[in-house]
Amino acid sequence: MSSSTPRRPLRPGSLLGPRELTPVSGPPLPVPDPDRLVHLQFRRFAGCPVCNLHLRSFVRRHAEIGAAGIQEVVVFHSRAEKLREHTADLPFAVVADPDKRLYAEFGVESAPRALLDPRVWGPIVRAVLRSSWAILRGRERAPSRPHGGRLGLPADFLIAADGSVLAVKYGEHAYDQWEVEELLELAGTLRGGDAARA
């Protein structure tokens, strides 16, 4: 999808129809979830060092996120078999969307600014150093050839049990997403009935 024609169809207040997403392991997940908020994250490709750097913070605080009544679901534009090689240790649902159907539906874009924005250069260096060390120690696999390209932008959606979109963030570069603290604050504020927007 071109950056010259941005499609950002979802805003706070948008209503999503019910669907089931099939993770690369585990049972299908209903979205919306009748009992919890869903934090739907759109990431890049299997083994992406920048994505791994970000997701490690969610792994460390997974119990806290769950205790706040939030179901994490992470979407990658890679094939399921490649994702399994890179995400087996993640404690939350990972969904393969190699044809980018969900990306298109949710208006999640690809653009050169994903990697060219100067704000992403520091995180890229940290991510590559961290991943290189983990690969050398045998704790991670080298990134897969990026199915769907390297220029994907992240996006975050917080979805209520009735399917309403409570908050949205479309990333401006590859490391522009909600951090755990932002997610928890948003969920707490929105549950309190305030109209908030990311």
PDB file of N, CA and C in Angstrom, residues 37-74:
ATOM      1  N   LEU A  37     -10.667  -6.780  26.815  1.00  0.00           N
ATOM      2  CA  LEU A  37     -10.235  -5.887  25.747  1.00  0.00           C
ATOM      3  C   LEU A  37      -9.237  -6.647  24.880  1.00  0.00           C
ATOM      4  N   VAL A  38      -9.199  -6.347  23.611  1.00  0.00           N
ATOM      5  CA  VAL A  38      -8.193  -6.925  22.711  1.00  0.00           C
ATOM      6  C   VAL A  38      -7.253  -5.814  22.278  1.00  0.00           C
ATOM      7  N   HIS A  39      -5.957  -6.055  22.492  1.00  0.00           N
ATOM      8  CA  HIS A  39      -4.930  -5.168  21.931  1.00  0.00           C
ATOM      9  C   HIS A  39      -4.407  -5.871  20.687  1.00  0.00           C
ATOM     10  N   LEU A  40      -4.818  -5.379  19.529  1.00  0.00           N
ATOM     11  CA  LEU A  40      -4.414  -5.950  18.250  1.00  0.00           C
ATOM     12  C   LEU A  40      -3.238  -5.132  17.722  1.00  0.00           C
ATOM     13  N   GLN A  41      -2.074  -5.779  17.666  1.00  0.00           N
ATOM     14  CA  GLN A  41      -0.845  -5.127  17.180  1.00  0.00           C
ATOM     15  C   GLN A  41      -0.530  -5.627  15.787  1.00  0.00           C
ATOM     16  N   PHE A  42      -0.223  -4.731  14.882  1.00  0.00           N
ATOM     17  CA  PHE A  42       0.279  -5.113  13.565  1.00  0.00           C
ATOM     18  C   PHE A  42       1.774  -4.844  13.545  1.00  0.00           C
ATOM     19  N   ARG A  43       2.560  -5.883  13.300  1.00  0.00           N
ATOM     20  CA  ARG A  43       4.007  -5.776  13.258  1.00  0.00           C
ATOM     21  C   ARG A  43       4.476  -5.983  11.816  1.00  0.00           C
ATOM     22  N   ARG A  44       5.740  -6.357  11.645  1.00  0.00           N
ATOM     23  CA  ARG A  44       6.318  -6.441  10.304  1.00  0.00           C
ATOM     24  C   ARG A  44       6.500  -7.902   9.905  1.00  0.00           C
ATOM     25  N   PHE A  45       7.702  -8.393   9.769  1.00  0.00           N
ATOM     26  CA  PHE A  45       7.937  -9.742   9.255  1.00  0.00           C
ATOM     27  C   PHE A  45       8.577 -10.625  10.326  1.00  0.00           C
ATOM     28  N   ALA A  46       8.544 -11.932  10.105  1.00  0.00           N
ATOM     29  CA  ALA A  46       9.090 -12.903  11.052  1.00  0.00           C
ATOM     30  C   ALA A  46      10.567 -12.629  11.307  1.00  0.00           C
ATOM     31  N   GLY A  47      10.915 -12.511  12.583  1.00  0.00           N
ATOM     32  CA  GLY A  47      12.305 -12.281  12.956  1.00  0.00           C
ATOM     33  C   GLY A  47      12.759 -10.844  12.843  1.00  0.00           C
ATOM     34  N   CYS A  48      11.869  -9.921  12.531  1.00  0.00           N
ATOM     35  CA  CYS A  48      12.214  -8.500  12.418  1.00  0.00           C
ATOM     36  C   CYS A  48      12.849  -8.034  13.736  1.00  0.00           C
ATOM     37  N   PRO A  49      14.118  -7.569  13.710  1.00  0.00           N
ATOM     38  CA  PRO A  49      14.775  -7.170  14.959  1.00  0.00           C
ATOM     39  C   PRO A  49      14.053  -6.047  15.697  1.00  0.00           C
ATOM     40  N   VAL A  50      13.492  -5.089  14.968  1.00  0.00           N
ATOM     41  CA  VAL A  50      12.787  -3.979  15.605  1.00  0.00           C
ATOM     42  C   VAL A  50      11.514  -4.489  16.288  1.00  0.00           C
ATOM     43  N   CYS A  51      10.809  -5.395  15.629  1.00  0.00           N
ATOM     44  CA  CYS A  51       9.604  -5.982  16.234  1.00  0.00           C
ATOM     45  C   CYS A  51       9.968  -6.783  17.479  1.00  0.00           C
ATOM     46  N   ASN A  52      11.049  -7.566  17.391  1.00  0.00           N
ATOM     47  CA  ASN A  52      11.469  -8.377  18.533  1.00  0.00           C
ATOM     48  C   ASN A  52      11.820  -7.507  19.732  1.00  0.00           C
ATOM     49  N   LEU A  53      12.518  -6.413  19.494  1.00  0.00           N
ATOM     50  CA  LEU A  53      12.875  -5.499  20.574  1.00  0.00           C
ATOM     51  C   LEU A  53      11.614  -5.005  21.281  1.00  0.00           C
ATOM     52  N   HIS A  54      10.631  -4.621  20.501  1.00  0.00           N
ATOM     53  CA  HIS A  54       9.369  -4.116  21.064  1.00  0.00           C
ATOM     54  C   HIS A  54       8.611  -5.225  21.805  1.00  0.00           C
ATOM     55  N   LEU A  55       8.485  -6.393  21.187  1.00  0.00           N
ATOM     56  CA  LEU A  55       7.666  -7.450  21.778  1.00  0.00           C
ATOM     57  C   LEU A  55       8.262  -7.996  23.070  1.00  0.00           C
ATOM     58  N   ARG A  56       9.597  -7.919  23.229  1.00  0.00           N
ATOM     59  CA  ARG A  56      10.212  -8.392  24.484  1.00  0.00           C
ATOM     60  C   ARG A  56       9.655  -7.630  25.689  1.00  0.00           C
ATOM     61  N   SER A  57       9.351  -6.348  25.518  1.00  0.00           N
ATOM     62  CA  SER A  57       8.782  -5.580  26.633  1.00  0.00           C
ATOM     63  C   SER A  57       7.386  -6.094  26.981  1.00  0.00           C
ATOM     64  N   PHE A  58       6.648  -6.563  25.974  1.00  0.00           N
ATOM     65  CA  PHE A  58       5.324  -7.126  26.228  1.00  0.00           C
ATOM     66  C   PHE A  58       5.432  -8.513  26.862  1.00  0.00           C
ATOM     67  N   VAL A  59       6.461  -9.262  26.503  1.00  0.00           N
ATOM     68  CA  VAL A  59       6.688 -10.569  27.132  1.00  0.00           C
ATOM     69  C   VAL A  59       6.975 -10.373  28.619  1.00  0.00           C
ATOM     70  N   ARG A  60       7.865  -9.427  28.947  1.00  0.00           N
ATOM     71  CA  ARG A  60       8.238  -9.194  30.346  1.00  0.00           C
ATOM     72  C   ARG A  60       7.034  -8.806  31.203  1.00  0.00           C
ATOM     73  N   ARG A  61       6.064  -8.123  30.627  1.00  0.00           N
ATOM     74  CA  ARG A  61       4.928  -7.621  31.413  1.00  0.00           C
ATOM     75  C   ARG A  61       3.609  -8.313  31.033  1.00  0.00           C
ATOM     76  N   HIS A  62       3.732  -9.506  30.469  1.00  0.00           N
ATOM     77  CA  HIS A  62       2.548 -10.225  29.988  1.00  0.00           C
ATOM     78  C   HIS A  62       1.532 -10.477  31.109  1.00  0.00           C
ATOM     79  N   ALA A  63       2.007 -10.889  32.280  1.00  0.00           N
ATOM     80  CA  ALA A  63       1.085 -11.172  33.383  1.00  0.00           C
ATOM     81  C   ALA A  63       0.338  -9.907  33.805  1.00  0.00           C
ATOM     82  N   GLU A  64       1.040  -8.801  33.826  1.00  0.00           N
ATOM     83  CA  GLU A  64       0.427  -7.524  34.199  1.00  0.00           C
ATOM     84  C   GLU A  64      -0.630  -7.098  33.173  1.00  0.00           C
ATOM     85  N   ILE A  65      -0.329  -7.320  31.899  1.00  0.00           N
ATOM     86  CA  ILE A  65      -1.270  -6.978  30.823  1.00  0.00           C
ATOM     87  C   ILE A  65      -2.529  -7.844  30.951  1.00  0.00           C
ATOM     88  N   GLY A  66      -2.330  -9.138  31.187  1.00  0.00           N
ATOM     89  CA  GLY A  66      -3.465 -10.043  31.357  1.00  0.00           C
ATOM     90  C   GLY A  66      -4.305  -9.679  32.572  1.00  0.00           C
ATOM     91  N   ALA A  67      -3.638  -9.296  33.666  1.00  0.00           N
ATOM     92  CA  ALA A  67      -4.355  -8.916  34.883  1.00  0.00           C
ATOM     93  C   ALA A  67      -5.186  -7.655  34.675  1.00  0.00           C
ATOM     94  N   ALA A  68      -4.797  -6.831  33.696  1.00  0.00           N
ATOM     95  CA  ALA A  68      -5.569  -5.626  33.374  1.00  0.00           C
ATOM     96  C   ALA A  68      -6.745  -5.931  32.447  1.00  0.00           C
ATOM     97  N   GLY A  69      -6.959  -7.229  32.143  1.00  0.00           N
ATOM     98  CA  GLY A  69      -8.096  -7.621  31.301  1.00  0.00           C
ATOM     99  C   GLY A  69      -7.868  -7.396  29.827  1.00  0.00           C
ATOM    100  N   ILE A  70      -6.600  -7.501  29.381  1.00  0.00           N
ATOM    101  CA  ILE A  70      -6.251  -7.250  27.977  1.00  0.00           C
ATOM    102  C   ILE A  70      -5.712  -8.528  27.345  1.00  0.00           C
ATOM    103  N   GLN A  71      -6.262  -8.886  26.206  1.00  0.00           N
ATOM    104  CA  GLN A  71      -5.793 -10.012  25.396  1.00  0.00           C
ATOM    105  C   GLN A  71      -4.875  -9.467  24.306  1.00  0.00           C
ATOM    106  N   GLU A  72      -3.618  -9.889  24.306  1.00  0.00           N
ATOM    107  CA  GLU A  72      -2.670  -9.476  23.271  1.00  0.00           C
ATOM    108  C   GLU A  72      -2.823 -10.362  22.044  1.00  0.00           C
ATOM    109  N   VAL A  73      -2.903  -9.747  20.871  1.00  0.00           N
ATOM    110  CA  VAL A  73      -2.904 -10.470  19.601  1.00  0.00           C
ATOM    111  C   VAL A  73      -1.981  -9.705  18.663  1.00  0.00           C
ATOM    112  N   VAL A  74      -0.983 -10.402  18.120  1.00  0.00           N
ATOM    113  CA  VAL A  74       0.026  -9.763  17.275  1.00  0.00           C
ATOM    114  C   VAL A  74      -0.041 -10.355  15.874  1.00  0.00           C
TER     115      VAL A  74
END
